[in-house]
Tab-separated table of C-alpha atoms in Angstrom:
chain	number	residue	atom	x	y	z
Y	1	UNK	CA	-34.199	10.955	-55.698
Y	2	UNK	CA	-32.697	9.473	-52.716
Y	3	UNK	CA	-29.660	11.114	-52.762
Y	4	UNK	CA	-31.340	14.398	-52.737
Y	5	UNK	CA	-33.557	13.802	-49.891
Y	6	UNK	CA	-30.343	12.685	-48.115
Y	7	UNK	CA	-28.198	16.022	-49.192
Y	8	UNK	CA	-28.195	18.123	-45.676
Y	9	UNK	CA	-25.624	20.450	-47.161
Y	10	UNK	CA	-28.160	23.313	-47.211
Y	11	UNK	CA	-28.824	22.498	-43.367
Y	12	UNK	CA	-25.531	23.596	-42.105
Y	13	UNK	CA	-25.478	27.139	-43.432
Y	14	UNK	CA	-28.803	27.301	-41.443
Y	15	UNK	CA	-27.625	25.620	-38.556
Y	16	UNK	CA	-24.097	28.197	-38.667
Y	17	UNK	CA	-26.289	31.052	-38.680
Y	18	UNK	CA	-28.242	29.889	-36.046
Y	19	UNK	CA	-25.186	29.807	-33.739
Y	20	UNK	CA	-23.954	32.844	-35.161
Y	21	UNK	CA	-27.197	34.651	-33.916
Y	22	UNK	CA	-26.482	33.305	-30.316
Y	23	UNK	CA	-23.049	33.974	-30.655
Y	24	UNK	CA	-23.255	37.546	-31.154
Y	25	UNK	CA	-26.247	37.908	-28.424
Y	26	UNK	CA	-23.895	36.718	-25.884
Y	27	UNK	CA	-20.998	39.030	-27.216
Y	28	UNK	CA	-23.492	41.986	-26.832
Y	29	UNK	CA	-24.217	40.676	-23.299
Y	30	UNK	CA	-20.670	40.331	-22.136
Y	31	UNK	CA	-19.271	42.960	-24.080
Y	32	UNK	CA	-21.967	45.969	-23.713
Y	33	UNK	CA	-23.446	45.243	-20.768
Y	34	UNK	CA	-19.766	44.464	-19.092
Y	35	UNK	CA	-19.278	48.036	-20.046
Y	36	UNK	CA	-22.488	49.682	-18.640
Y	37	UNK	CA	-20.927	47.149	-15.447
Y	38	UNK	CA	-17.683	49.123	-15.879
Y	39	UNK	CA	-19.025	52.640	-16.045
Y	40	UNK	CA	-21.715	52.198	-13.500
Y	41	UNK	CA	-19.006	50.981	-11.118
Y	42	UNK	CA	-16.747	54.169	-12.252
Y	43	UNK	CA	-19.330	56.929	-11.933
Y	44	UNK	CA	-20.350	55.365	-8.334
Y	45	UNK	CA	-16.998	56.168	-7.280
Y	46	UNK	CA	-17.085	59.611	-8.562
Y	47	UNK	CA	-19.789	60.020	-6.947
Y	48	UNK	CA	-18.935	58.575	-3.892
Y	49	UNK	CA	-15.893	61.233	-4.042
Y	50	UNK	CA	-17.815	64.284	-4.907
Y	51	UNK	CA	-20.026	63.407	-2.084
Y	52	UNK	CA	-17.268	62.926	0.644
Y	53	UNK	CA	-15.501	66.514	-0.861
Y	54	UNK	CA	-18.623	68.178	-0.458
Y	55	UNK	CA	-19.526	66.900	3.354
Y	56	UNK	CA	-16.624	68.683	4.421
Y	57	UNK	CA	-18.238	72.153	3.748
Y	58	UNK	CA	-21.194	70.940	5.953
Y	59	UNK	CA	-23.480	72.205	7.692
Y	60	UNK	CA	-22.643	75.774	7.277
Y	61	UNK	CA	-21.709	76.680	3.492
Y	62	UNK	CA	-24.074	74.836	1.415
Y	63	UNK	CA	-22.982	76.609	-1.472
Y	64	UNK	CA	-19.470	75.608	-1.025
Y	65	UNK	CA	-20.274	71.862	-0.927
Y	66	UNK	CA	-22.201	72.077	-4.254
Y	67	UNK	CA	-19.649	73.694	-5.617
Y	68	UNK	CA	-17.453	70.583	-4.490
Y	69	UNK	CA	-18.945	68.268	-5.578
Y	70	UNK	CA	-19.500	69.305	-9.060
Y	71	UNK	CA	-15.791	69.796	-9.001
Y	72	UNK	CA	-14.562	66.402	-8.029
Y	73	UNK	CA	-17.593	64.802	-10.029
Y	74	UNK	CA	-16.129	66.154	-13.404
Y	75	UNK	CA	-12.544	65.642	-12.530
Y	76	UNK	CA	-13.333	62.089	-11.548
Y	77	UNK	CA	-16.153	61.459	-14.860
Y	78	UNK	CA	-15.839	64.275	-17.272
Y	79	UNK	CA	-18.873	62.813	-19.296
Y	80	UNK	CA	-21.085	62.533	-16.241
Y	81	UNK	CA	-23.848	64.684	-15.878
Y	82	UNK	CA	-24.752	66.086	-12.396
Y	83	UNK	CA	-28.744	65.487	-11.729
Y	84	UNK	CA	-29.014	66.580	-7.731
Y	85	UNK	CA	-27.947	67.656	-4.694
Y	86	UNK	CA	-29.579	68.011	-2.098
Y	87	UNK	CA	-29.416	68.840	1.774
Y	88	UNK	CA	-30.966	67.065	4.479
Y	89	UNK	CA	-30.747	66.873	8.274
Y	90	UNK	CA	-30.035	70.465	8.982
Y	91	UNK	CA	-27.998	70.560	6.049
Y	92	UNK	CA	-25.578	67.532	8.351
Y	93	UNK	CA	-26.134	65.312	5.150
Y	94	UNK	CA	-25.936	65.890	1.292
Y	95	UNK	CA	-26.931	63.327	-1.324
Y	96	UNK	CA	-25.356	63.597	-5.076
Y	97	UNK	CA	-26.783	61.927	-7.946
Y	98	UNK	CA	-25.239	61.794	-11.386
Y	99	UNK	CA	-26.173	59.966	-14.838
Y	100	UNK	CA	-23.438	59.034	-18.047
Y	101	UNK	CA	-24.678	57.644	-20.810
Y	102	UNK	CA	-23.090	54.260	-22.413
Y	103	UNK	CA	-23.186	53.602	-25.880
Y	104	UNK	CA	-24.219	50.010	-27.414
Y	105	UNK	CA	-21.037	48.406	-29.381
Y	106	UNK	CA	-23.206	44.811	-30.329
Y	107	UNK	CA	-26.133	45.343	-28.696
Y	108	UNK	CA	-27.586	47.597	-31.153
Y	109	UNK	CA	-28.065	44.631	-33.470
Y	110	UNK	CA	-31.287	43.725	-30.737
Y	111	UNK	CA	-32.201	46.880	-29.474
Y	112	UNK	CA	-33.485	50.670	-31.453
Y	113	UNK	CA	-31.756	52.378	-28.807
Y	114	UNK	CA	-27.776	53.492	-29.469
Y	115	UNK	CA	-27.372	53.880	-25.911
Y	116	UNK	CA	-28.110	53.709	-22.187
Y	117	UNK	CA	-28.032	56.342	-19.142
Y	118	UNK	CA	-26.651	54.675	-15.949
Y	119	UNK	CA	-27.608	55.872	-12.749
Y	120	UNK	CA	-25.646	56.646	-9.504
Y	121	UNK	CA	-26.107	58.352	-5.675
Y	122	UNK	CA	-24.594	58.460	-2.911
Y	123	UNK	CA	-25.162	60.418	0.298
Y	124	UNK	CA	-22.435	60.978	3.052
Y	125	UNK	CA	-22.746	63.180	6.440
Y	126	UNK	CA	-20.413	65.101	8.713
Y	127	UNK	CA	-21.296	63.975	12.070
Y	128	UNK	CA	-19.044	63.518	15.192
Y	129	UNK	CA	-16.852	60.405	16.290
Y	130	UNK	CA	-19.886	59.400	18.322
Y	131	UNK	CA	-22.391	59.869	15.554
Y	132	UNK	CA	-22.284	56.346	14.514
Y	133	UNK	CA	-21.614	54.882	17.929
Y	134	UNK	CA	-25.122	54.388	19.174
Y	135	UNK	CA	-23.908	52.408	22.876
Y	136	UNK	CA	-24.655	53.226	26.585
Y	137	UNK	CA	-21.975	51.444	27.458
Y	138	UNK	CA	-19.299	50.350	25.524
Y	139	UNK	CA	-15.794	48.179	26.667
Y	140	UNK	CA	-12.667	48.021	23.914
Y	141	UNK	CA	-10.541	46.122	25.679
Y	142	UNK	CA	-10.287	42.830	24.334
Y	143	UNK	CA	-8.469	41.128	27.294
Y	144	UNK	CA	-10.461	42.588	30.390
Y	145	UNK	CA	-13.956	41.479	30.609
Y	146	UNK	CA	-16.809	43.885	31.260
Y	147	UNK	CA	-18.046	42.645	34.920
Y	148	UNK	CA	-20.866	44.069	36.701
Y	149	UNK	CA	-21.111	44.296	40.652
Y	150	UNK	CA	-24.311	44.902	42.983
Y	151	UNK	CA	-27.243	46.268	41.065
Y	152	UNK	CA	-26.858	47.527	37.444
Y	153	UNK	CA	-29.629	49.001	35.485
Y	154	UNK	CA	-28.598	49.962	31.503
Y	155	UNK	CA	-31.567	51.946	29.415
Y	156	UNK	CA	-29.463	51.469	25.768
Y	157	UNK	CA	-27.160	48.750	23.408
Y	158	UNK	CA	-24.040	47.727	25.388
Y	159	UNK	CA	-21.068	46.332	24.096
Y	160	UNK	CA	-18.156	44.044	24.876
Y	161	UNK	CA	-14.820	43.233	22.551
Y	162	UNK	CA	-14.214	40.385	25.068
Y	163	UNK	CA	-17.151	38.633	27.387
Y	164	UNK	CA	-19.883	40.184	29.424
Y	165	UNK	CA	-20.349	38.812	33.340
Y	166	UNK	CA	-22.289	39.303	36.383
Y	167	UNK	CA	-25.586	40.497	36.309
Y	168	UNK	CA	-27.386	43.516	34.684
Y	169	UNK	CA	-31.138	44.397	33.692
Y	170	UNK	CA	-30.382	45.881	30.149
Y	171	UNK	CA	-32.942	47.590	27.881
Y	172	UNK	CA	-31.230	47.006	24.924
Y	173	UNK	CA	-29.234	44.749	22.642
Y	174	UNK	CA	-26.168	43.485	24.830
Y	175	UNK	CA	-23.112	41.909	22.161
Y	176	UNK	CA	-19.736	40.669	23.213
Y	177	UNK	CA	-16.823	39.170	21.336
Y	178	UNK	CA	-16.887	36.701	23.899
Y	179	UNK	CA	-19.846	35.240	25.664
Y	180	UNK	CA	-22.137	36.856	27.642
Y	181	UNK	CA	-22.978	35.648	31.550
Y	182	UNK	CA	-26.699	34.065	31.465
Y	183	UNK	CA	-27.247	36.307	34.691
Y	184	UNK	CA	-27.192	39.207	32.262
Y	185	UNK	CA	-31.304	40.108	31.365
Y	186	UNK	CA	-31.284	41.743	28.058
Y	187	UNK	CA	-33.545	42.640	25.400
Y	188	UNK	CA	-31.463	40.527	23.282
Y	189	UNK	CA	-28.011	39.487	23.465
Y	190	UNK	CA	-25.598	38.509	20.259
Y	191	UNK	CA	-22.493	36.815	21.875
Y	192	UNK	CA	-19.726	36.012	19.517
Y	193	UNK	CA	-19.727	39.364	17.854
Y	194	UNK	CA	-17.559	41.756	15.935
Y	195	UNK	CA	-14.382	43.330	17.677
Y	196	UNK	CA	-15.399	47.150	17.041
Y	197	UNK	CA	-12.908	49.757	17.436
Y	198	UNK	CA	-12.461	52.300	19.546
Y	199	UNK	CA	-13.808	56.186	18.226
Y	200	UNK	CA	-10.864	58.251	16.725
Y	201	UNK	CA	-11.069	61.398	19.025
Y	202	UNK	CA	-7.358	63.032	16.602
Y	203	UNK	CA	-9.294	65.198	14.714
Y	204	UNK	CA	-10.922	66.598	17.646
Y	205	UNK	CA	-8.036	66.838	19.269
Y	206	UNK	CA	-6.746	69.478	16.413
Y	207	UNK	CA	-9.696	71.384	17.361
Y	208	UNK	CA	-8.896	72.364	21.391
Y	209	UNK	CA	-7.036	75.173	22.894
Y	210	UNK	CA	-4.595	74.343	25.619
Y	211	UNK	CA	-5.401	75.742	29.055
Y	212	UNK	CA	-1.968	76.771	30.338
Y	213	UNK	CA	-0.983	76.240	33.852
Y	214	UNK	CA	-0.921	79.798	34.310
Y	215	UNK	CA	-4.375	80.377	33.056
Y	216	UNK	CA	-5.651	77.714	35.714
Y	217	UNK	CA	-4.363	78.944	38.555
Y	218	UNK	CA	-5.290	82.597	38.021
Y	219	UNK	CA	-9.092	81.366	38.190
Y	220	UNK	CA	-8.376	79.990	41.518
Y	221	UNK	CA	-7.324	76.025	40.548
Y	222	UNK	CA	-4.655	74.344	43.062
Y	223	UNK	CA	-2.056	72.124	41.492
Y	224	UNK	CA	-0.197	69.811	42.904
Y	225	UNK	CA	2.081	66.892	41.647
Y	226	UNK	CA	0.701	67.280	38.202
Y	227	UNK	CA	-2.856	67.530	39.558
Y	228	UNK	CA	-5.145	70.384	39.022
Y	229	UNK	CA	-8.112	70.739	41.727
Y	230	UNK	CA	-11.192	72.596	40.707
Y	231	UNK	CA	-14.864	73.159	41.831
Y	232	UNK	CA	-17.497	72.731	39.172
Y	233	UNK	CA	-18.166	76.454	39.352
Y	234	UNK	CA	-14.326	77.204	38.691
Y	235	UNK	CA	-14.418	74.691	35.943
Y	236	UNK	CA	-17.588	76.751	34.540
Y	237	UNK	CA	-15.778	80.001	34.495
Y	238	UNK	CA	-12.802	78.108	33.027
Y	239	UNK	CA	-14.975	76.754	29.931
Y	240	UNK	CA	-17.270	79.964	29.432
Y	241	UNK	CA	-13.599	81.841	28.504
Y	242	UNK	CA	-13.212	79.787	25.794
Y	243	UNK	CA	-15.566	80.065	22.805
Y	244	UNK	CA	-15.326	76.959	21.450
Y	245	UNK	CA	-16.105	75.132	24.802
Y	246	UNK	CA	-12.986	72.591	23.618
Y	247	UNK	CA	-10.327	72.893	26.314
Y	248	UNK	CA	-7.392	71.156	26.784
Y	249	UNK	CA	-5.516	69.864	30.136
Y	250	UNK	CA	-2.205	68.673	30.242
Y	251	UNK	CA	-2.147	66.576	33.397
Y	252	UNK	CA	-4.002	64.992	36.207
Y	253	UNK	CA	-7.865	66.521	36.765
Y	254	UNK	CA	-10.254	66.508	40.288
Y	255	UNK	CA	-13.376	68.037	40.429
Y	256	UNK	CA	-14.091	68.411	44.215
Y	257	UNK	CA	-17.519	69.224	44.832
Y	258	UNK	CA	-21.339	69.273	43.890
Y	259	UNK	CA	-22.124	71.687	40.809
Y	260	UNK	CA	-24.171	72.402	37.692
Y	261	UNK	CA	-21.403	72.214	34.312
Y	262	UNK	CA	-21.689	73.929	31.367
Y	263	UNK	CA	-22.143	72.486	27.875
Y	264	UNK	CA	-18.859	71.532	26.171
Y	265	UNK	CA	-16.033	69.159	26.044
Y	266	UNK	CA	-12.793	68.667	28.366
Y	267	UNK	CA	-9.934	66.597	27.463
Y	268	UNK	CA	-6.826	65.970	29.446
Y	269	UNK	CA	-3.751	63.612	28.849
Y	270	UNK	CA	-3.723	62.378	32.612
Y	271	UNK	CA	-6.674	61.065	34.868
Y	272	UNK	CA	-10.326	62.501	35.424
Y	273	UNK	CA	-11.408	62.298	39.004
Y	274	UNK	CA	-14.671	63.276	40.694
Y	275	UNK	CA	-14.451	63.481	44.391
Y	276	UNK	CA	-17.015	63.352	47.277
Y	277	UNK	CA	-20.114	61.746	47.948
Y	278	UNK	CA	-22.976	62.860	45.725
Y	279	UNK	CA	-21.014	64.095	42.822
Y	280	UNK	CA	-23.495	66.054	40.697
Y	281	UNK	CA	-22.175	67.273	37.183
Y	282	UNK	CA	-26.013	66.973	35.997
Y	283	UNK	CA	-28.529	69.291	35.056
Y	284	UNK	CA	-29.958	69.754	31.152
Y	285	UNK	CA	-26.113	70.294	30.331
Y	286	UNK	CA	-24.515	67.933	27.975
Y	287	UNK	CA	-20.597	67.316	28.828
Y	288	UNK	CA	-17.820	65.073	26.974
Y	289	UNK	CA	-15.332	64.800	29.629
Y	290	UNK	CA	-12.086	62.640	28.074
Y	291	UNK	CA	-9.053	60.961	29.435
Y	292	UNK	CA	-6.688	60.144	26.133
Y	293	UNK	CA	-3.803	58.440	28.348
Y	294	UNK	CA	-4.984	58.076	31.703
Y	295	UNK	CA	-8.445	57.006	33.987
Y	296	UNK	CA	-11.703	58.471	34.770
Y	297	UNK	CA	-13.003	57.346	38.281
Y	298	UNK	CA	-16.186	58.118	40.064
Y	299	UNK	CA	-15.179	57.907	44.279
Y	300	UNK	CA	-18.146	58.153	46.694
Y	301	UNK	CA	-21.157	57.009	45.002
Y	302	UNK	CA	-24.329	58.378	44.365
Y	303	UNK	CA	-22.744	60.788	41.341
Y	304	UNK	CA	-24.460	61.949	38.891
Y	305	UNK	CA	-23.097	63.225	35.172
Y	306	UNK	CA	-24.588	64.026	31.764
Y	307	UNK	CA	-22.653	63.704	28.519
Y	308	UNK	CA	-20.073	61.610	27.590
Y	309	UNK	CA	-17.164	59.891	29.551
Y	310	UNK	CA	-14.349	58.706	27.301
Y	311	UNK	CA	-10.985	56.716	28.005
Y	312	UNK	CA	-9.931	55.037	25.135
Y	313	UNK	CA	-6.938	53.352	26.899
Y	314	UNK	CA	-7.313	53.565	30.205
Y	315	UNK	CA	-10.148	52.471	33.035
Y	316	UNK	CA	-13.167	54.293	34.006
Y	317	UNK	CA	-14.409	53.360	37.364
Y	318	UNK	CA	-17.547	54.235	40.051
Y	319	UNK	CA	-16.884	53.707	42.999
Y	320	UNK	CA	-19.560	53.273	45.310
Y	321	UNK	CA	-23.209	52.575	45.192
Y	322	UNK	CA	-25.165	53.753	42.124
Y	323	UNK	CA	-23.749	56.305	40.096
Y	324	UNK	CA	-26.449	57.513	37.824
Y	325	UNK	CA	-24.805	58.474	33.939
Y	326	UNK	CA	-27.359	60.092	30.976
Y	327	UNK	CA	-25.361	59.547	27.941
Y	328	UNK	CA	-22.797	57.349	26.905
Y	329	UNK	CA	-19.669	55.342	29.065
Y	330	UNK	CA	-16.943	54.627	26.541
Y	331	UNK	CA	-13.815	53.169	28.079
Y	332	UNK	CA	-10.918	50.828	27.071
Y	333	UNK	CA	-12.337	48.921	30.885
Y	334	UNK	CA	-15.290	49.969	32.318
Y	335	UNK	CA	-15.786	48.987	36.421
Y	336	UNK	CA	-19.020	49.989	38.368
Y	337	UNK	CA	-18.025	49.004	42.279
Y	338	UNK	CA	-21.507	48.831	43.390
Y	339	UNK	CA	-23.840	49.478	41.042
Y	340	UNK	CA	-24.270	51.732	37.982
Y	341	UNK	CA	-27.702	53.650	36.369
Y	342	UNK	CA	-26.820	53.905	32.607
Y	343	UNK	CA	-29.496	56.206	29.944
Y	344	UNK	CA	-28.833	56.564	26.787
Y	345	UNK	CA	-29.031	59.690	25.513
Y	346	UNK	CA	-27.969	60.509	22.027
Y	347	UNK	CA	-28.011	64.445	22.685
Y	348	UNK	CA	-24.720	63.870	24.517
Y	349	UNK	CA	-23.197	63.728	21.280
Y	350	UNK	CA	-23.540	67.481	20.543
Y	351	UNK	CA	-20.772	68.307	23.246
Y	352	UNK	CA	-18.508	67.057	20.248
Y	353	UNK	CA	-17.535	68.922	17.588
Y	354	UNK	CA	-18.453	67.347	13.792
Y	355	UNK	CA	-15.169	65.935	12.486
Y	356	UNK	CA	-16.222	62.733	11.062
Y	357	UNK	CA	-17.684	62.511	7.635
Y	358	UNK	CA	-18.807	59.146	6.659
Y	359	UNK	CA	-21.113	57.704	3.262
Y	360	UNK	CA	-24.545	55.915	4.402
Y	361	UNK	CA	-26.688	54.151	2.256
């Protein structure tokens, strides 16, 4: 009797089975839910593809991007099955969603169901190189510092890639890779922070037509030692020639002169200058006025421009006391020689062409 009661030989095969049980659970949980990993992380990137293919047929030919993105989603996940697309934001942003189903290999020992549909969206936009670069005033030289002088009022974010000093009165959120001067009164200021990098402006530069030297001077421009001199009401009749409103400069460029500009965008390969006291390029017009190798300077004070003022490499100065800007100041160095009036506006973007197409969320 004893040595039956003792006899546990019965107890293993229980005990084996019990492991096997667990054993095979986990294999369905690495195995089949590793693939559903797998396939989720493959039809995301289809998806992420047919989205980017199809934002480049934005805003105008809707039809066109759907049928994009159906093409890239089945060359990129044959099996997937396209749920959505759909057009938001004036048709600027599309949003693709696509299901695959994944069949159980173990799993099917624990669950009725053979299989499982995996999910996957993305959404991308065609905006401009500005689009996602929401500053007032923004610095990308990470040797110079940005340094204010005499009184300095910003209404938007302002950034830094090396330290902010002097003071400014900033309604915004001020960040530097650097530090930023105490004197500096901000909504809130992040020192320390990311170097960002500078907007790409090459695929907007495939989209200008070159003013020749000619063409200038037949609406009345001087030139002189690589300098072309214009009024603002040449430089209107120059711009309203072109369609596109995207001109091209090669060389040095003054604007002598009080004036109302037109909408659109000039770049030139040499410096930007605005002469004379009171320099008004404002009005309701929105201008992008960019200087890809050379300097953008302000001289007399009190000027006044709306849009955009871009020098990725070189300086942009104001000279003189309070120069008022509504829009955005992007330079590689950025001086204000007695005081600068900086608003934010994000309709300056629009005198930029949409080149840049980009996923978000």
């Amino acid at each position: 009797m004893l040595r039956s009661i003792k006899n546990e030989s019965g107890a293993v095969a229980i005990v084996v089975a019990l492991v096997m049980v667990v054993l095979i659970g986990f294999s369905a949980i690495v195995i089949d839910y590793g693939s559903i990993a797998i396939h989720k992380r493959a039809l995301q990137n289809a998806v992420d593809a047919a989205c980017l293919a199809a934002a480049q047929e934005l805003p105008n030919n809707t039809s066109a991007a759907e049928d994009a993105a159906v093409k890239y989603l089945t060359a990129n996940a044959p099996s997937a099955i396209l749920k959505s697309v759909v057009f938001t934001n004036s048709n600027k942003k599309i949003t693709v969603t696509a299901t695959i189903d994944v069949k159980y290999e173990m799993a099917r020992a624990f669950v009725s169901d053979a299989s499982t549909t995996v999910t996957a969206a993305a959404s991308a936009v065609k905006t401009n190189v500005f689009g996602p670069f929401d500053y007032a005033l923004f610095s990308g030289s990470d040797i110079d510092l940005l340094q204010f002088t005499g009184q300095n009022y910003v209404f938007g974010d302002v950034h830094s890639n090396n330290s902010v000093k002097n003071s400014a009165t900033v309604d915004g959120t001020v960040t530097a890779a650097g530090i930023i001067d105490g004197k500096i009164n901000a909504t809130d200021k992040v020192p320390g922070y990311n170097v960002l990098a500078m907007p790409d402006f090459s695929k907007v530069m495939d989209l200008t037509a070159e003013v020749s030297q000619a063409t200038l001077l037949s609406y009345g421009v001087t030139y002189k030692k690589g300098t072309y001199s214009m009024s603002p009401d040449q430089f209107n009749v120059i711009m309203a020639a072109f369609s596109d409103k995207m001109i091209y400069i090669n060389g040095n460029v003054t604007i002598d002169g009080s004036g109302v500009c037109s909408t659109g965008c000039l770049i030139v390969s040499g410096d930007i200058t605005f002469n004379g006291s009171g320099v008004n390029m404002g009005g309701g017009n929105k201008m992008c006025m960019a200087s890809m190798n050379g300097n953008i300077t302000f001289d007399g004070g009190g000027g006044e421009f709306n849009g955009i003022l871009y020098a990725p490499i070189g300086e942009i100065n104001f000279n003189g006391q309070i120069n008022s800007i509504n829009g955005s100041v992007i330079g590689n160095v950025i001086r204000g020689n007695g005081g600068l009036y900086i608003h934010y506006d994000p309709d300056a973007k629009n005198s930029v062409p949409d080149t840049k197409i980009m996923l978000v969320e």
